[in-house]
Short mmCIF file of C-alpha atoms and ligand atoms in Angstrom, two decimals:
data_model
loop_
_atom_site.label_atom_id
_atom_site.label_comp_id
_atom_site.label_asym_id
_atom_site.label_seq_id
_atom_site.Cartn_x
_atom_site.Cartn_y
_atom_site.Cartn_z
CA UNK J 27 1.95 -73.94 6.86
CA UNK J 28 2.42 -70.20 6.49
CA UNK J 29 -0.29 -67.69 5.71
CA UNK J 30 1.19 -67.40 2.23
CA UNK J 31 0.42 -71.01 1.26
CA UNK J 32 -1.71 -70.77 -1.88
CA UNK J 33 -5.33 -71.81 -1.46
CA UNK J 34 -6.11 -75.35 -2.57
CA UNK J 35 -8.03 -75.81 -5.81
CA UNK J 36 -11.56 -74.98 -4.82
CA UNK J 37 -14.02 -77.80 -4.47
CA UNK J 38 -17.51 -76.90 -5.63
CA UNK J 39 -19.49 -75.19 -2.86
CA UNK J 40 -21.93 -77.60 -1.33
CA UNK J 41 -25.47 -77.25 0.03
CA UNK J 42 -24.42 -77.90 3.64
CA UNK J 43 -21.98 -75.00 3.86
CA UNK J 44 -24.03 -72.71 1.62
CA UNK J 45 -27.08 -73.42 3.75
CA UNK J 46 -25.21 -72.95 7.03
CA UNK J 47 -23.84 -69.63 5.80
CA UNK J 48 -27.36 -68.44 4.93
CA UNK J 49 -28.68 -69.59 8.30
CA UNK J 50 -25.92 -67.73 10.15
CA UNK J 51 -26.53 -64.57 8.13
CA UNK J 52 -30.24 -64.79 8.90
CA UNK J 53 -29.63 -65.11 12.65
CA UNK J 54 -26.61 -62.87 13.19
CA UNK J 55 -27.26 -60.16 10.58
CA UNK J 56 -31.03 -60.11 10.13
CA UNK J 57 -31.88 -61.30 13.68
CA UNK J 58 -34.26 -64.02 12.51
CA UNK J 59 -34.73 -67.16 14.58
CA UNK J 60 -32.85 -70.23 13.39
CA UNK J 61 -36.13 -72.11 13.01
CA UNK J 62 -37.66 -69.39 10.82
CA UNK J 63 -34.43 -69.19 8.82
CA UNK J 64 -34.60 -72.95 8.18
CA UNK J 65 -38.02 -72.47 6.61
CA UNK J 66 -36.55 -70.00 4.12
CA UNK J 67 -33.72 -72.28 2.88
CA UNK J 68 -34.21 -73.36 -0.73
CA UNK J 69 -35.88 -76.77 -0.86
CA UNK J 70 -33.34 -79.54 -1.04
CA UNK J 71 -32.33 -82.86 0.42
CA UNK J 72 -33.47 -83.32 4.01
CA UNK J 73 -30.00 -84.58 4.86
CA UNK J 74 -28.34 -81.38 3.54
CA UNK J 75 -30.72 -79.18 5.50
CA UNK J 76 -30.08 -81.16 8.67
CA UNK J 77 -26.32 -80.87 8.13
CA UNK J 78 -26.57 -77.12 7.47
CA UNK J 79 -28.65 -76.71 10.61
CA UNK J 80 -26.14 -78.73 12.66
CA UNK J 81 -23.20 -76.67 11.41
CA UNK J 82 -24.93 -73.32 11.97
CA UNK J 83 -26.02 -74.45 15.44
CA UNK J 84 -22.44 -75.46 16.31
CA UNK J 85 -21.22 -71.97 15.37
CA UNK J 86 -24.00 -70.26 17.32
CA UNK J 87 -23.39 -72.46 20.36
CA UNK J 88 -19.67 -71.74 20.57
CA UNK J 89 -19.30 -68.34 18.86
CA UNK J 90 -17.28 -66.75 21.67
CA UNK J 91 -14.84 -69.64 21.86
CA UNK J 92 -14.44 -69.96 18.08
CA UNK J 93 -13.71 -66.24 17.76
CA UNK J 94 -11.07 -66.53 20.47
CA UNK J 95 -9.38 -69.42 18.69
CA UNK J 96 -9.38 -67.58 15.35
CA UNK J 97 -8.27 -64.20 16.71
CA UNK J 98 -4.49 -64.75 17.06
CA UNK J 99 -4.34 -65.66 13.34
CA UNK J 100 -5.87 -62.39 12.15
CA UNK J 101 -4.01 -59.13 11.82
CA UNK J 102 -7.18 -57.07 11.50
CA UNK J 103 -10.92 -57.62 11.75
CA UNK J 104 -12.22 -59.32 8.59
CA UNK J 105 -15.56 -58.32 7.04
CA UNK J 106 -18.51 -60.07 8.68
CA UNK J 107 -19.13 -62.64 5.91
CA UNK J 108 -15.47 -63.69 6.06
CA UNK J 109 -15.69 -64.04 9.80
CA UNK J 110 -18.76 -66.25 9.34
CA UNK J 111 -16.83 -68.50 6.97
CA UNK J 112 -13.90 -68.70 9.40
CA UNK J 113 -16.22 -69.59 12.26
CA UNK J 114 -17.86 -72.30 10.15
CA UNK J 115 -14.47 -73.71 9.18
CA UNK J 116 -13.23 -73.66 12.76
CA UNK J 117 -16.45 -75.31 14.01
CA UNK J 118 -16.03 -78.13 11.51
CA UNK J 119 -12.38 -78.61 12.46
CA UNK J 120 -12.78 -78.39 16.22
CA UNK J 121 -16.35 -79.42 17.04
CA UNK J 122 -17.68 -81.57 14.22
CA UNK J 123 -14.72 -83.80 13.34
CA UNK J 124 -14.69 -82.77 9.68
CA UNK J 125 -11.42 -83.82 8.00
CA UNK J 126 -9.12 -80.78 7.79
CA UNK J 127 -8.77 -80.80 3.99
CA UNK J 128 -12.56 -80.83 3.55
CA UNK J 129 -13.16 -78.06 6.10
CA UNK J 130 -10.51 -75.82 4.53
CA UNK J 131 -11.30 -76.49 0.87
CA UNK J 132 -15.05 -75.99 1.32
CA UNK J 133 -14.45 -72.74 3.24
CA UNK J 134 -12.30 -71.42 0.40
CA UNK J 135 -14.94 -72.48 -2.12
CA UNK J 136 -17.64 -70.79 -0.09
CA UNK J 137 -15.65 -67.55 0.09
CA UNK J 138 -15.31 -67.64 -3.70
CA UNK J 139 -18.97 -68.40 -4.30
CA UNK J 140 -19.98 -65.50 -2.04
CA UNK J 141 -17.90 -62.96 -3.98
CA UNK J 142 -15.10 -62.92 -1.41
CA UNK J 143 -12.32 -64.08 -3.72
CA UNK J 144 -9.80 -61.52 -2.34
CA UNK J 145 -10.11 -63.28 1.01
CA UNK J 146 -9.63 -66.89 -0.09
CA UNK J 147 -5.92 -66.77 0.79
CA UNK J 148 -6.73 -65.49 4.27
CA UNK J 149 -9.45 -68.11 4.82
CA UNK J 150 -7.09 -70.85 3.71
CA UNK J 151 -4.21 -69.67 5.89
CA UNK J 152 -6.22 -69.06 9.04
CA UNK J 153 -8.05 -72.37 8.86
CA UNK J 154 -4.86 -74.31 8.24
CA UNK J 155 -3.47 -72.80 11.41
CA UNK J 156 -6.66 -73.60 13.30
CA UNK J 157 -6.38 -77.18 12.02
CA UNK J 158 -2.84 -77.37 13.39
CA UNK J 159 -3.21 -75.77 16.81
CA UNK J 160 -6.88 -74.90 17.36
CA UNK J 161 -7.84 -77.94 19.43
CA UNK J 162 -5.21 -77.10 22.02
CA UNK J 163 -6.19 -73.43 22.00
CA UNK J 164 -9.86 -74.33 22.45
CA UNK J 165 -9.13 -76.68 25.35
CA UNK J 166 -7.26 -73.90 27.17
CA UNK J 167 -10.20 -71.46 27.02
CA UNK J 168 -12.88 -70.94 29.63
CA UNK J 169 -15.32 -71.84 26.86
CA UNK J 170 -18.73 -71.83 28.55
CA UNK J 171 -18.06 -68.34 29.93
CA UNK J 172 -17.00 -67.02 26.51
CA UNK J 173 -20.08 -68.50 24.85
CA UNK J 174 -22.53 -66.90 27.29
CA UNK J 175 -23.52 -63.22 27.24
CA UNK J 176 -22.91 -61.44 30.51
CA UNK J 177 -26.60 -60.67 31.17
CA UNK J 178 -27.43 -64.38 31.11
CA UNK J 179 -24.39 -65.50 33.08
CA UNK J 180 -25.07 -63.03 35.88
CA UNK J 181 -28.77 -63.92 36.00
CA UNK J 182 -28.05 -67.62 36.66
CA UNK J 183 -26.26 -67.04 39.96
CA UNK J 184 -24.30 -69.95 41.44
CA UNK J 185 -25.48 -72.33 38.72
CA UNK J 186 -24.09 -70.24 35.84
CA UNK J 187 -20.96 -72.34 35.25
CA UNK J 188 -22.90 -75.63 35.40
CA UNK J 189 -25.64 -74.35 33.11
CA UNK J 190 -23.26 -72.86 30.57
CA UNK J 191 -21.14 -76.03 30.53
CA UNK J 192 -24.29 -78.07 29.87
CA UNK J 193 -25.02 -75.91 26.84
CA UNK J 194 -21.74 -76.42 25.00
CA UNK J 195 -22.81 -79.63 23.29
CA UNK J 196 -25.63 -80.68 21.01
CA UNK J 197 -28.69 -81.90 22.92
CA UNK J 198 -29.86 -85.52 22.64
CA UNK J 199 -33.26 -86.45 21.23
CA UNK J 200 -35.84 -87.16 23.93
CA UNK J 201 -39.16 -88.84 23.34
CA UNK J 202 -42.32 -89.23 25.36
CA UNK J 203 -43.50 -92.70 24.46
CA UNK J 204 -46.82 -94.51 24.66
CA UNK J 205 -46.03 -98.19 25.18
CA UNK J 206 -42.76 -99.73 24.00
CA UNK J 207 -40.01 -97.29 22.95
CA UNK J 208 -38.21 -97.73 19.63
CA UNK J 209 -34.91 -99.61 19.98
CA UNK J 210 -31.65 -97.79 20.74
CA UNK J 211 -32.88 -95.43 23.47
CA UNK J 212 -32.07 -95.10 27.15
CA UNK J 213 -35.06 -94.96 29.47
CA UNK J 214 -34.43 -92.05 31.85
CA UNK J 215 -35.49 -92.18 35.52
CA UNK J 216 -38.45 -89.86 34.80
CA UNK J 217 -39.71 -92.11 31.98
CA UNK J 218 -38.62 -90.13 28.91
CA UNK J 219 -36.54 -92.10 26.40
CA UNK J 220 -33.29 -90.61 25.16
CA UNK J 221 -31.49 -91.12 21.82
CA UNK J 222 -28.10 -89.75 20.74
CA UNK J 223 -27.91 -86.19 19.38
CA UNK J 224 -28.57 -86.14 15.66
CA UNK J 225 -31.09 -89.04 15.72
CA UNK J 226 -33.89 -88.26 13.31
CA UNK J 227 -37.26 -88.87 14.90
CA UNK J 228 -39.01 -89.60 11.61
CA UNK J 229 -36.63 -92.51 11.05
CA UNK J 230 -37.49 -94.25 14.34
CA UNK J 231 -39.82 -97.23 14.16
CA UNK J 232 -43.36 -96.30 15.15
CA UNK J 233 -43.25 -92.60 14.17
CA UNK J 234 -46.02 -92.80 11.55
CA UNK J 235 -48.10 -94.95 13.90
CA UNK J 236 -47.94 -92.14 16.47
CA UNK J 237 -46.35 -94.11 19.27
CA UNK J 238 -44.21 -91.21 20.55
CA UNK J 239 -43.42 -87.53 20.24
CA UNK J 240 -40.36 -85.35 20.68
CA UNK J 241 -40.20 -83.73 24.10
CA UNK J 242 -37.20 -82.91 26.26
CA UNK J 243 -37.14 -84.88 29.52
CA UNK J 244 -37.60 -81.63 31.49
CA UNK J 245 -40.44 -80.43 29.25
CA UNK J 246 -42.32 -83.64 30.04
CA UNK J 247 -42.50 -82.84 33.76
CA UNK J 248 -45.06 -79.97 34.04
CA UNK J 249 -47.94 -81.92 32.44
CA UNK J 250 -47.14 -84.96 34.61
CA UNK J 251 -47.20 -82.76 37.70
CA UNK J 252 -50.70 -81.59 36.76
CA UNK J 253 -51.72 -85.26 37.25
CA UNK J 254 -54.88 -84.96 35.15
CA UNK J 255 -57.43 -87.74 35.70
CA UNK J 256 -59.81 -89.39 33.22
CA UNK J 257 -62.91 -87.26 32.73
CA UNK J 258 -61.45 -84.08 34.25
CA UNK J 259 -61.90 -80.90 32.21
CA UNK J 260 -58.47 -79.48 31.45
CA UNK J 261 -57.25 -76.60 29.27
CA UNK J 262 -53.78 -76.23 27.84
CA UNK J 263 -53.61 -72.49 27.26
CA UNK J 264 -50.53 -72.18 25.07
CA UNK J 265 -50.63 -75.46 23.31
CA UNK J 266 -48.61 -75.59 20.06
CA UNK J 267 -46.76 -77.63 18.95
CA UNK J 268 -48.59 -79.89 21.36
CA UNK J 269 -46.21 -81.98 23.44
CA UNK J 270 -47.96 -81.15 26.68
CA UNK J 271 -51.46 -81.26 25.16
CA UNK J 272 -50.65 -84.78 23.97
CA UNK J 273 -49.57 -85.80 27.47
CA UNK J 274 -52.80 -84.41 28.90
CA UNK J 275 -54.95 -86.07 26.26
CA UNK J 276 -53.20 -89.41 26.93
CA UNK J 277 -54.47 -89.32 30.55
CA UNK J 278 -58.11 -89.59 29.44
CA UNK J 279 -58.92 -86.04 30.57
CA UNK J 280 -61.18 -83.90 28.37
CA UNK J 281 -58.66 -81.52 26.89
CA UNK J 282 -59.14 -78.13 25.23
CA UNK J 283 -55.96 -76.90 23.57
CA UNK J 284 -55.82 -73.14 23.03
CA UNK J 285 -53.33 -71.58 20.65
CA UNK J 286 -53.23 -68.06 19.26
CA UNK J 287 -50.86 -68.47 16.33
CA UNK J 288 -52.55 -69.77 13.17
CA UNK J 289 -49.37 -71.24 11.70
CA UNK J 290 -48.55 -73.10 14.90
CA UNK J 291 -52.16 -74.40 15.15
CA UNK J 292 -51.40 -76.39 11.99
CA UNK J 293 -48.49 -78.15 13.69
CA UNK J 294 -50.60 -78.77 16.79
CA UNK J 295 -53.37 -80.39 14.72
CA UNK J 296 -50.88 -82.46 12.72
CA UNK J 297 -49.20 -83.74 15.88
CA UNK J 298 -52.46 -84.66 17.61
CA UNK J 299 -53.68 -86.38 14.44
CA UNK J 300 -50.46 -88.43 14.09
CA UNK J 301 -50.69 -89.42 17.76
CA UNK J 302 -54.44 -90.18 17.45
CA UNK J 303 -55.02 -88.35 20.72
CA UNK J 304 -58.29 -86.47 21.25
CA UNK J 305 -58.32 -82.76 22.13
CA UNK J 306 -60.52 -79.85 21.12
CA UNK J 307 -58.24 -77.35 19.43
CA UNK J 308 -59.33 -73.70 19.59
CA UNK J 309 -57.56 -70.79 17.93
CA UNK J 310 -57.88 -67.99 20.47
CA UNK J 311 -56.02 -65.57 22.68
CA UNK J 312 -55.93 -67.26 26.07
CA UNK J 313 -55.96 -63.92 27.88
CA UNK J 314 -59.55 -63.38 26.68
CA UNK J 315 -60.84 -66.93 25.93
CA UNK J 316 -63.09 -68.39 28.63
CA UNK J 317 -64.34 -71.99 28.93
CA UNK J 318 -68.10 -72.68 28.80
CA UNK J 319 -67.87 -74.04 32.38
CA UNK J 320 -65.20 -73.64 35.07
CA UNK J 321 -62.34 -76.12 34.68
CA UNK J 322 -60.81 -78.76 36.94
CA UNK J 323 -57.28 -77.92 35.85
CA UNK J 324 -55.24 -75.62 33.62
CA UNK J 325 -51.76 -76.03 32.20
CA UNK J 326 -50.18 -72.70 31.34
CA UNK J 327 -46.93 -73.30 29.47
CA UNK J 328 -46.45 -69.62 28.92
CA UNK J 329 -44.54 -67.88 26.13
CA UNK J 330 -41.15 -66.90 27.55
CA UNK J 331 -37.59 -65.87 26.77
CA UNK J 332 -36.81 -69.58 26.20
CA UNK J 333 -33.39 -69.40 27.83
CA UNK J 334 -33.91 -72.96 29.07
CA UNK J 335 -33.78 -74.23 25.48
CA UNK J 336 -30.40 -72.79 24.46
CA UNK J 337 -28.99 -76.31 23.96
CA UNK J 338 -31.58 -76.90 21.26
CA UNK J 339 -31.93 -73.30 20.08
CA UNK J 340 -28.48 -71.72 20.37
CA UNK J 341 -29.73 -68.67 18.43
CA UNK J 342 -31.43 -67.61 21.68
CA UNK J 343 -28.11 -66.31 23.14
CA UNK J 344 -27.64 -64.13 20.06
CA UNK J 345 -31.20 -62.86 19.72
CA UNK J 346 -32.64 -62.39 23.20
CA UNK J 347 -31.99 -59.62 25.70
CA UNK J 348 -33.19 -58.56 29.12
CA UNK J 349 -35.88 -56.54 27.31
CA UNK J 350 -37.37 -59.82 25.98
CA UNK J 351 -37.60 -61.08 29.54
CA UNK J 352 -39.49 -57.94 30.56
CA UNK J 353 -41.88 -58.30 27.61
CA UNK J 354 -42.47 -61.98 28.39
CA UNK J 355 -43.18 -61.24 32.06
CA UNK J 356 -46.05 -58.91 31.09
CA UNK J 357 -47.61 -61.63 28.89
CA UNK J 358 -47.14 -64.25 31.60
CA UNK J 359 -48.88 -62.08 34.17
CA UNK J 360 -51.90 -61.54 31.91
CA UNK J 361 -52.09 -65.28 31.20
CA UNK J 362 -51.87 -66.25 34.89
CA UNK J 363 -54.72 -63.88 35.74
CA UNK J 364 -56.80 -65.33 32.88
CA UNK J 365 -56.01 -68.91 33.96
CA UNK J 366 -57.17 -68.18 37.51
CA UNK J 367 -60.52 -66.97 36.15
CA UNK J 368 -61.05 -70.29 34.30
CA UNK J 369 -60.74 -72.56 37.34
CA UNK J 370 -63.42 -73.87 39.68
CA UNK J 371 -62.65 -73.51 43.41
CA UNK J 372 -60.12 -76.24 44.22
CA UNK J 373 -59.06 -76.40 40.56
CA UNK J 374 -55.32 -76.70 39.84
CA UNK J 375 -53.00 -74.58 37.74
CA UNK J 376 -49.54 -75.60 36.65
CA UNK J 377 -47.64 -72.55 35.50
CA UNK J 378 -44.51 -73.45 33.51
CA UNK J 379 -41.87 -71.71 31.40
CA UNK J 380 -38.86 -73.01 29.49
CA UNK J 381 -36.90 -70.09 30.90
CA UNK J 382 -34.23 -69.98 33.57
CA UNK J 383 -34.75 -66.31 34.29
CA UNK J 384 -35.89 -65.67 37.87
CA UNK J 385 -38.34 -62.95 36.79
CA UNK J 386 -40.26 -65.50 34.70
CA UNK J 387 -40.09 -68.23 37.36
CA UNK J 388 -40.38 -67.38 41.07
CA UNK J 389 -41.08 -63.78 40.02
CA UNK J 390 -44.48 -64.88 38.67
CA UNK J 391 -45.67 -66.41 41.93
CA UNK J 392 -46.95 -63.22 43.63
CA UNK J 393 -49.07 -62.50 40.55
CA UNK J 394 -50.82 -65.84 40.97
CA UNK J 395 -51.34 -65.24 44.69
CA UNK J 396 -53.03 -61.92 43.88
CA UNK J 397 -55.30 -63.63 41.36
CA UNK J 398 -57.13 -65.82 43.90
CA UNK J 399 -54.72 -68.75 43.81
CA UNK J 400 -52.66 -70.32 46.56
CA UNK J 401 -49.28 -71.91 45.96
CA UNK J 402 -49.11 -75.67 46.55
CA UNK J 403 -45.59 -77.03 46.75
CA UNK J 404 -44.46 -80.02 44.73
CA UNK J 405 -43.52 -82.83 47.09
CA UNK J 406 -40.37 -84.94 47.30
CA UNK J 407 -42.54 -87.95 46.38
CA UNK J 408 -43.75 -86.28 43.20
CA UNK J 409 -40.16 -85.53 42.17
CA UNK J 410 -38.57 -88.68 43.56
CA UNK J 411 -37.03 -89.53 40.17
CA UNK J 412 -35.38 -86.09 39.92
CA UNK J 413 -34.89 -84.78 43.47
CA UNK J 414 -32.36 -82.15 42.35
CA UNK J 415 -35.14 -80.33 40.51
CA UNK J 416 -37.22 -79.65 43.64
CA UNK J 417 -36.38 -76.22 45.09
CA UNK J 418 -36.61 -75.26 48.76
CA UNK J 419 -39.76 -73.26 47.98
CA UNK J 420 -41.41 -76.32 46.38
CA UNK J 421 -41.00 -75.30 42.73
CA UNK J 422 -39.67 -77.40 39.87
CA UNK J 423 -36.43 -76.01 38.46
CA UNK J 424 -34.36 -77.89 35.91
CA UNK J 425 -31.32 -76.78 33.91
CA UNK J 426 -28.78 -78.19 31.45
CA UNK J 427 -26.29 -78.90 34.24
CA UNK J 428 -28.56 -81.54 35.82
CA UNK J 429 -28.09 -85.20 34.89
CA UNK J 430 -24.63 -84.75 33.35
CA UNK J 431 -24.31 -88.54 33.29
CA UNK J 432 -27.24 -88.77 30.85
CA UNK J 433 -26.48 -85.62 28.85
CA UNK J 434 -28.34 -82.85 30.71
CA UNK J 435 -31.83 -81.49 30.16
CA UNK J 436 -33.54 -78.25 29.20
CA UNK J 437 -34.14 -75.50 31.73
CA UNK J 438 -37.71 -75.35 33.05
CA UNK J 439 -39.56 -73.70 35.89
CA UNK J 440 -42.94 -74.90 37.13
CA UNK J 441 -45.14 -74.11 40.10
CA UNK J 442 -48.55 -75.42 41.19
CA UNK J 443 -51.43 -73.28 42.37
CA UNK J 444 -54.91 -74.09 43.62
CA UNK J 445 -57.95 -71.84 43.13
CA UNK J 446 -59.22 -70.59 46.49
N1 SAM V 515 -47.10 -76.15 25.41
C1 SAM V 515 -46.42 -76.27 24.14
C2 SAM V 515 -45.86 -77.66 24.01
O1 SAM V 515 -45.62 -78.32 25.02
O2 SAM V 515 -45.68 -78.12 22.89
C3 SAM V 515 -45.37 -75.20 23.94
C4 SAM V 515 -45.92 -73.80 24.16
S1 SAM V 515 -44.88 -72.48 23.70
C5 SAM V 515 -43.91 -72.31 25.11
C6 SAM V 515 -45.95 -71.11 23.86
C7 SAM V 515 -47.09 -71.08 22.86
O3 SAM V 515 -48.04 -70.13 23.31
C8 SAM V 515 -46.74 -70.63 21.46
O4 SAM V 515 -47.19 -71.58 20.53
C9 SAM V 515 -47.46 -69.30 21.29
O5 SAM V 515 -47.90 -69.08 19.95
C10 SAM V 515 -48.61 -69.47 22.22
N2 SAM V 515 -49.18 -68.23 22.78
C11 SAM V 515 -48.51 -67.14 23.18
N3 SAM V 515 -49.36 -66.22 23.69
C12 SAM V 515 -50.60 -66.78 23.62
C13 SAM V 515 -51.90 -66.34 24.01
N4 SAM V 515 -52.10 -65.14 24.56
N5 SAM V 515 -52.94 -67.17 23.78
C14 SAM V 515 -52.75 -68.40 23.23
N6 SAM V 515 -51.55 -68.86 22.85
C15 SAM V 515 -50.49 -68.06 23.04
#
């Protein structure tokens, strides 16, 4: 096909592509998070929203590679909305197995519906070429490198290639389960149960009955490492949406779940209610909140740059910068100091972040030491089901390059401290 092939008769634009285009504009132009952008999509079929989300996420995950595949077919830079449509078309052709005629025709229709009629010929021609030779071009690229901003790549040291490779595909669905897991999952060595990417949790048997909750296998580790016992007084300082609070409550400990954000408190309450797990939920700023009596244990799953969750939130690579890491570090320090003040002597703190940035992980340890805490290493026994996650210094460190045979895991850092 030559670039002069006339565009096919336009199919009607559909909610999936229209929605994905709006999501991409929200993230890449208006710098909104993908999750917030999803909330602003016009109400529609759940299936359409899920498909729009999946398509937008595929573009955000592989933007650098998709641009490189498209580039040789462009004589000059197209306007941003046209580039978005080309990326979406290329993602469908190369990453999502959409039949070529559907990917091309819907891209042309989308260009028309967005007032880009002068570009429909270009969209048609470029995507036909991508359909013909794009798979080969994509395979020849150093994709993970192209899809990762330099500041992140250089911050991940020797693991950068492994981590970035682990982020090129959609993440599976992991559950923390009470009792028997719903059929179709793989029980991972750490006990989480894994379902193929795209599985909808609300459609699994036992959801309404509250027999499980969504939680990445790595995210399930910090609360387990706190090893709360029945009757212990435990606070979860940054609790919403509640995965770790639920784990703590399931141990029989007396749990207080603190959350500052009113909107997220709603999700926390809904989740605990569905799971029928008891916890006292308090809306408060954990840097100033204090318990009525000193606590046996605290879980601090601190707000962070979230670079460990790029597989699930590929907008992070487009939205976050080193400045966000610096801002998060200041919050983490204040929260660690507050957590130390809540503990009885001998009380335990697990500090955790879903970040792979060293400043937010090992960088936080001296702050804890200055706040009257001593570091207590995790042991090989405690991490016997995931030995690769135990660092020389005795921290937990996971990343998407671990467990390639199962489909990776999120990036997490955790360390344990004891109040002196
Ligand atoms: N632990 C949660 C879970 O497992 O579902 C995830 C927690 S998320 C990483 C961080 C949470 O901390 C956010 O919901 C955020 O609103 C909340 N947060 C941030 N700063 C806070 C503060 N100073 N006090 C209380 N909550 C805070």
